[in-house]
C-alpha positions as semicolon CSV with decimal commas, in nm:
position;residue;x (nm);y (nm);z (nm)
1;M;17,103;10,873;17,300
2;S;16,984;10,528;17,114
3;T;17,106;10,411;16,832
4;A;16,913;10,173;16,565
5;T;17,104;9,879;16,438
6;T;16,958;9,747;16,069
7;V;17,007;9,405;16,033
8;A;16,974;9,263;15,720
9;P;16,729;9,016;15,611
10;T;16,850;8,667;15,609
11;R;16,700;8,494;15,291
12;V;16,502;8,160;15,459
13;E;16,583;7,790;15,230
14;P;16,313;7,584;15,256
15;A;16,422;7,232;15,401
16;Y;16,260;7,030;15,094
17;R;16,332;7,134;14,738
18;G;16,283;6,913;14,451
19;F;16,583;6,730;14,266
20;E;16,612;6,630;13,908
21;V;16,680;6,220;13,879
22;R;16,689;5,975;13,667
23;V;16,647;5,576;13,738
24;A;16,976;5,440;13,688
25;R;16,949;5,086;13,785
26;T;16,724;4,846;13,963
27;R;16,792;4,548;14,134
28;R;16,522;4,294;14,170
29;L;16,534;4,233;14,570
30;S;16,275;3,973;14,597
31;P;15,961;3,918;14,332
32;S;15,744;4,184;14,531
33;F;16,069;4,377;14,627
34;L;16,245;4,644;14,414
35;R;16,605;4,848;14,441
36;M;16,577;5,159;14,281
37;T;16,920;5,402;14,177
38;F;16,848;5,696;14,163
39;T;17,089;5,997;13,932
40;G;17,112;6,351;13,871
41;P;17,358;6,638;13,938
42;D;17,182;6,875;14,182
43;L;17,181;6,510;14,421
44;A;17,571;6,579;14,501
45;D;17,296;6,844;14,756
46;F;17,090;6,579;14,912
47;G;17,040;6,658;15,227
48;T;17,129;6,306;15,464
49;A;16,904;6,357;15,784
50;G;16,974;6,025;15,863
51;L;16,740;5,796;16,008
52;D;16,410;5,684;15,829
53;Q;16,459;5,934;15,577
54;R;16,189;6,013;15,341
55;I;16,100;6,141;14,999
56;K;15,863;6,189;14,733
57;L;15,895;6,050;14,409
58;V;15,680;6,237;14,151
59;L;15,543;5,971;13,894
60;P;15,482;6,042;13,576
61;A;15,093;6,199;13,503
62;A;14,781;5,958;13,428
63;C;14,759;6,173;13,095
64;G;15,129;6,087;13,009
65;A;15,261;6,377;13,009
66;P;15,586;6,353;13,150
67;V;15,709;6,532;13,470
68;D;15,767;6,883;13,498
69;V;16,065;6,901;13,753
70;A;16,090;7,281;13,693
71;R;15,772;7,236;13,892
72;F;15,892;7,126;14,176
73;T;16,280;7,303;14,197
74;D;16,007;7,588;14,346
75;P;16,011;7,643;14,759
76;D;15,631;7,604;14,746
77;W;15,592;7,317;14,483
78;F;15,366;7,163;14,711
79;S;15,093;7,460;14,730
80;A;15,102;7,489;14,290
81;W;15,122;7,084;14,286
82;R;14,761;7,064;14,480
83;Q;14,610;7,297;14,298
84;L;14,644;7,100;13,931
85;P;14,353;6,966;13,878
86;D;14,352;6,579;13,923
87;E;14,380;6,473;13,564
88;Q;14,756;6,690;13,501
89;R;14,849;6,591;13,879
90;N;15,178;6,438;13,896
91;P;15,178;6,124;14,158
92;L;15,365;6,166;14,489
93;R;15,457;5,856;14,614
94;T;15,695;5,878;14,991
95;Y;15,977;5,630;15,028
96;T;16,271;5,563;15,277
97;V;16,577;5,628;15,161
98;R;16,765;5,306;15,152
99;A;17,157;5,476;15,088
100;V;17,268;5,786;14,997
101;R;17,589;5,856;14,778
102;P;17,626;6,229;14,727
103;Y;18,002;6,167;14,572
104;E;17,872;5,975;14,300
105;H;17,520;6,163;14,296
106;E;17,309;5,866;14,366
107;V;17,026;5,754;14,593
108;D;16,891;5,450;14,713
109;V;16,529;5,337;14,757
110;D;16,335;5,008;14,792
111;V;16,065;4,912;14,611
112;V;15,703;4,736;14,686
113;L;15,510;4,640;14,412
114;H;15,124;4,611;14,407
115;G;15,069;4,653;14,073
116;V;14,872;4,877;13,893
117;D;14,874;5,163;14,177
118;P;15,079;5,473;14,090
119;G;15,358;5,379;14,349
120;A;15,401;4,995;14,085
121;V;15,668;5,270;13,891
122;T;15,809;4,998;13,643
123;T;15,425;4,889;13,523
124;R;15,379;5,296;13,509
125;G;15,656;5,308;13,280
126;C;15,972;5,419;13,492
127;G;16,235;5,239;13,303
128;L;16,645;5,342;13,260
129;A;16,708;5,709;13,223
130;Q;16,364;5,815;13,230
131;L;16,382;6,190;13,403
132;I;16,093;6,164;13,689
133;G;16,133;6,415;14,002
134;C;16,230;6,332;14,350
135;A;16,144;6,612;14,650
136;C;16,401;6,556;14,959
137;A;16,553;6,724;15,242
138;A;16,772;6,989;15,118
139;P;17,161;7,042;15,306
140;A;17,073;7,195;15,629
141;G;17,211;7,507;15,749
142;P;17,170;7,842;15,987
143;A;16,871;7,989;15,782
144;V;16,637;7,676;15,675
145;R;16,262;7,631;15,685
146;W;16,069;7,358;15,825
147;C;15,754;7,323;15,559
């Protein structure tokens, strides 16, 4: 006689998730190079994957609407973002993380200033303390699904 064993399903967390962050400070490294320090309580859970860790910054939309961070905390945020009309879709820009300080709730990113494109965050009104979004690596665990 055989006995069937039932295994409870494990909730699989996405490898990336949204973080609500604000610009805490900026430091000009050169005329076209800026170090931005982001802060937010969620950054205590920021996953540190090592060298060459990339994040996506979610910038204010061209229509002037602020970033709806709740939209970027859902595990399926990228699909939802792609379905938005162009004028409502917040620009995403990929950057490499320069430094992570989870105990201080801070992440540094170095940004090249190109002028008027959406990635030139300082010219798009992302001043100090403005809320933006950040899609970053979540802490890796046994039940992480890489998307």
